[in-house]
mmCIF file of C-alpha atoms in Angstrom:
data_model
loop_
_atom_site.group_PDB
_atom_site.id
_atom_site.type_symbol
_atom_site.label_atom_id
_atom_site.label_comp_id
_atom_site.label_asym_id
_atom_site.label_seq_id
_atom_site.Cartn_x
_atom_site.Cartn_y
_atom_site.Cartn_z
ATOM 1 C CA MET K 810 1.726 -176.122 -51.416
ATOM 2 C CA ASP K 811 -1.090 -174.150 -53.063
ATOM 3 C CA GLN K 812 -1.053 -170.391 -53.632
ATOM 4 C CA GLN K 813 -3.495 -169.650 -50.794
ATOM 5 C CA GLU K 814 -1.260 -171.462 -48.284
ATOM 6 C CA LEU K 815 1.798 -169.623 -49.640
ATOM 7 C CA LYS K 816 -0.011 -166.306 -49.314
ATOM 8 C CA GLN K 817 -0.931 -167.020 -45.687
ATOM 9 C CA GLN K 818 2.637 -168.102 -44.883
ATOM 10 C CA ALA K 819 4.103 -164.991 -46.514
ATOM 11 C CA LEU K 820 1.657 -162.674 -44.749
ATOM 12 C CA LYS K 821 2.522 -164.305 -41.400
ATOM 13 C CA ILE K 822 6.231 -163.630 -42.009
ATOM 14 C CA LEU K 823 5.413 -160.007 -42.924
ATOM 15 C CA GLU K 824 3.303 -159.527 -39.795
ATOM 16 C CA ASP K 825 5.988 -161.041 -37.527
ATOM 17 C CA SER K 826 9.014 -159.296 -39.071
ATOM 18 C CA TYR K 827 9.846 -155.622 -39.027
ATOM 19 C CA VAL K 828 13.553 -155.346 -39.750
ATOM 20 C CA GLY K 829 14.899 -156.460 -43.091
ATOM 21 C CA VAL K 830 17.443 -155.627 -45.765
ATOM 22 C CA LEU K 831 16.545 -153.197 -48.536
ATOM 23 C CA ALA K 832 18.762 -153.281 -51.622
ATOM 24 C CA THR K 833 18.669 -150.550 -54.238
ATOM 25 C CA VAL K 834 20.941 -149.904 -57.206
ATOM 26 C CA LYS K 835 23.780 -147.382 -56.983
ATOM 27 C CA ASP K 836 26.162 -146.941 -59.917
ATOM 28 C CA ASP K 837 24.883 -150.226 -61.416
ATOM 29 C CA LYS K 838 25.741 -152.139 -58.227
ATOM 30 C CA PRO K 839 23.580 -153.366 -55.327
ATOM 31 C CA HIS K 840 23.488 -151.107 -52.277
ATOM 32 C CA SER K 841 21.955 -152.699 -49.153
ATOM 33 C CA ARG K 842 20.942 -151.436 -45.739
ATOM 34 C CA TYR K 843 18.760 -152.515 -42.834
ATOM 35 C CA MET K 844 15.348 -150.871 -42.684
ATOM 36 C CA THR K 845 12.186 -151.162 -40.626
ATOM 37 C CA PHE K 846 9.177 -152.220 -42.689
ATOM 38 C CA PHE K 847 5.424 -151.979 -42.262
ATOM 39 C CA ASN K 848 2.978 -153.704 -44.558
ATOM 40 C CA ASP K 849 -0.512 -153.501 -45.940
ATOM 41 C CA GLU K 850 -0.980 -156.979 -47.415
ATOM 42 C CA PHE K 851 2.084 -157.215 -49.699
ATOM 43 C CA THR K 852 2.790 -153.504 -50.131
ATOM 44 C CA LEU K 853 5.714 -152.595 -47.889
ATOM 45 C CA TYR K 854 6.369 -149.175 -46.392
ATOM 46 C CA THR K 855 9.503 -147.771 -44.790
ATOM 47 C CA ALA K 856 10.238 -144.296 -43.461
ATOM 48 C CA THR K 857 13.295 -142.362 -44.589
ATOM 49 C CA SER K 858 14.596 -138.841 -45.052
ATOM 50 C CA ASP K 859 14.204 -137.148 -48.403
ATOM 51 C CA GLN K 860 17.920 -136.350 -48.128
ATOM 52 C CA THR K 861 19.190 -139.950 -48.107
ATOM 53 C CA GLN K 862 20.996 -141.908 -50.805
ATOM 54 C CA LYS K 863 17.995 -144.250 -51.053
ATOM 55 C CA VAL K 864 15.880 -141.442 -52.445
ATOM 56 C CA ASP K 865 18.548 -140.458 -54.963
ATOM 57 C CA GLU K 866 19.030 -144.094 -55.959
ATOM 58 C CA LEU K 867 15.359 -144.816 -56.523
ATOM 59 C CA GLU K 868 14.984 -141.691 -58.646
ATOM 60 C CA ASN K 869 17.588 -143.244 -60.981
ATOM 61 C CA ASN K 870 16.310 -146.822 -60.677
ATOM 62 C CA PRO K 871 13.076 -147.664 -58.794
ATOM 63 C CA HIS K 872 13.784 -151.408 -58.492
ATOM 64 C CA ALA K 873 14.290 -152.845 -55.017
ATOM 65 C CA HIS K 874 15.055 -156.199 -53.441
ATOM 66 C CA ILE K 875 14.105 -156.959 -49.828
ATOM 67 C CA LEU K 876 15.007 -159.803 -47.474
ATOM 68 C CA LEU K 877 12.648 -160.055 -44.532
ATOM 69 C CA GLY K 878 11.925 -162.616 -41.842
ATOM 70 C CA TYR K 879 15.112 -164.556 -41.135
ATOM 71 C CA GLU K 880 15.548 -164.939 -37.379
ATOM 72 C CA GLY K 881 18.971 -166.575 -37.239
ATOM 73 C CA GLU K 882 17.872 -170.077 -36.296
ATOM 74 C CA GLY K 883 19.331 -171.737 -39.399
ATOM 75 C CA VAL K 884 17.724 -174.266 -41.713
ATOM 76 C CA GLY K 885 13.961 -174.059 -41.435
ATOM 77 C CA ASP K 886 13.932 -170.385 -40.521
ATOM 78 C CA ALA K 887 11.751 -169.182 -43.413
ATOM 79 C CA PHE K 888 12.180 -165.717 -44.852
ATOM 80 C CA LEU K 889 10.906 -163.703 -47.795
ATOM 81 C CA GLU K 890 12.742 -162.521 -50.855
ATOM 82 C CA ILE K 891 10.750 -159.665 -52.373
ATOM 83 C CA GLU K 892 11.403 -157.930 -55.673
ATOM 84 C CA GLY K 893 9.484 -154.763 -56.383
ATOM 85 C CA THR K 894 9.296 -151.167 -57.473
ATOM 86 C CA MET K 895 9.612 -148.262 -55.037
ATOM 87 C CA GLY K 896 7.888 -144.920 -54.990
ATOM 88 C CA ILE K 897 8.302 -141.904 -52.699
ATOM 89 C CA HIS K 898 5.281 -140.576 -50.799
ATOM 90 C CA ASP K 899 4.978 -137.526 -48.577
ATOM 91 C CA ASP K 900 1.212 -137.367 -48.226
ATOM 92 C CA LYS K 901 -0.091 -137.197 -44.688
ATOM 93 C CA SER K 902 -2.350 -140.266 -44.919
ATOM 94 C CA ILE K 903 0.581 -142.595 -45.665
ATOM 95 C CA ILE K 904 2.837 -140.918 -43.094
ATOM 96 C CA ASP K 905 0.098 -141.273 -40.445
ATOM 97 C CA LYS K 906 -0.314 -144.947 -41.395
ATOM 98 C CA VAL K 907 3.407 -145.664 -40.862
ATOM 99 C CA TRP K 908 4.327 -143.226 -38.069
ATOM 100 C CA ASN K 909 5.187 -144.636 -34.658
ATOM 101 C CA GLU K 910 7.213 -143.335 -31.728
ATOM 102 C CA HIS K 911 10.253 -145.470 -32.644
ATOM 103 C CA LEU K 912 10.799 -143.123 -35.599
ATOM 104 C CA ARG K 913 11.538 -140.234 -33.200
ATOM 105 C CA GLY K 914 15.172 -141.346 -33.230
ATOM 106 C CA TRP K 915 15.382 -140.058 -36.800
ATOM 107 C CA PHE K 916 12.553 -137.528 -37.134
ATOM 108 C CA SER K 917 11.114 -134.771 -34.945
ATOM 109 C CA GLY K 918 7.580 -136.085 -35.556
ATOM 110 C CA PRO K 919 5.135 -136.996 -38.298
ATOM 111 C CA ASP K 920 5.287 -133.391 -39.556
ATOM 112 C CA ASP K 921 9.091 -133.434 -39.998
ATOM 113 C CA PRO K 922 9.676 -131.763 -43.391
ATOM 114 C CA HIS K 923 12.265 -134.377 -44.417
ATOM 115 C CA LEU K 924 10.145 -137.436 -43.580
ATOM 116 C CA VAL K 925 9.016 -139.422 -46.616
ATOM 117 C CA ILE K 926 7.661 -142.930 -46.975
ATOM 118 C CA LEU K 927 8.990 -145.400 -49.498
ATOM 119 C CA ALA K 928 6.281 -147.743 -50.763
ATOM 120 C CA ILE K 929 7.429 -150.982 -52.380
ATOM 121 C CA LYS K 930 4.959 -152.759 -54.655
ATOM 122 C CA PRO K 931 6.133 -156.349 -55.095
ATOM 123 C CA SER K 932 6.460 -157.994 -58.479
ATOM 124 C CA ARG K 933 7.686 -161.287 -57.002
ATOM 125 C CA VAL K 934 7.600 -162.834 -53.523
ATOM 126 C CA ARG K 935 9.464 -166.029 -52.699
ATOM 127 C CA ILE K 936 9.451 -168.010 -49.459
ATOM 128 C CA ILE K 937 12.963 -169.313 -48.850
ATOM 129 C CA ASN K 938 14.509 -171.869 -46.469
ATOM 130 C CA LYS K 939 11.302 -173.482 -45.258
ATOM 131 C CA LYS K 940 12.818 -176.572 -43.561
ATOM 132 C CA GLY K 941 15.106 -177.231 -46.519
ATOM 133 C CA GLU K 942 12.317 -177.114 -49.116
ATOM 134 C CA GLU K 943 12.838 -175.560 -52.527
ATOM 135 C CA PRO K 944 11.957 -171.838 -52.687
ATOM 136 C CA GLN K 945 8.246 -171.266 -53.302
ATOM 137 C CA THR K 946 7.047 -168.372 -55.478
ATOM 138 C CA LEU K 947 3.826 -166.577 -54.656
ATOM 139 C CA GLU K 948 1.912 -165.506 -57.757
ATOM 140 C CA LEU K 949 0.849 -161.882 -57.462
#
């Protein structure tokens, strides 16, 4: 499969999938949790509080690993494995881009003083489990 086809496949998975697993590093060990993701091409965004462990962890080590797209159907249910670097953003333009009413369960609104957005810039994207095929790496 050529890189353009891989890119289109990966973008389709990103557009169809919102909940995934974000792994950070805590005390030199992986620390994973489910998060809701939004994307702009391959940059991923997720909302969090500035008082969470994620924020502390990324200040010590900005590397992240994300699994996104698996739907539980088994072999052939393609998903993405994304490695990248995270940054914390509290500027209004990024918050407005990500904000939606589902976030009200955690925040009072887009002006909540603890709301920050984690932006993950990928360094590697792999499509995994595509009908038993070998993993495919998208060149970024």
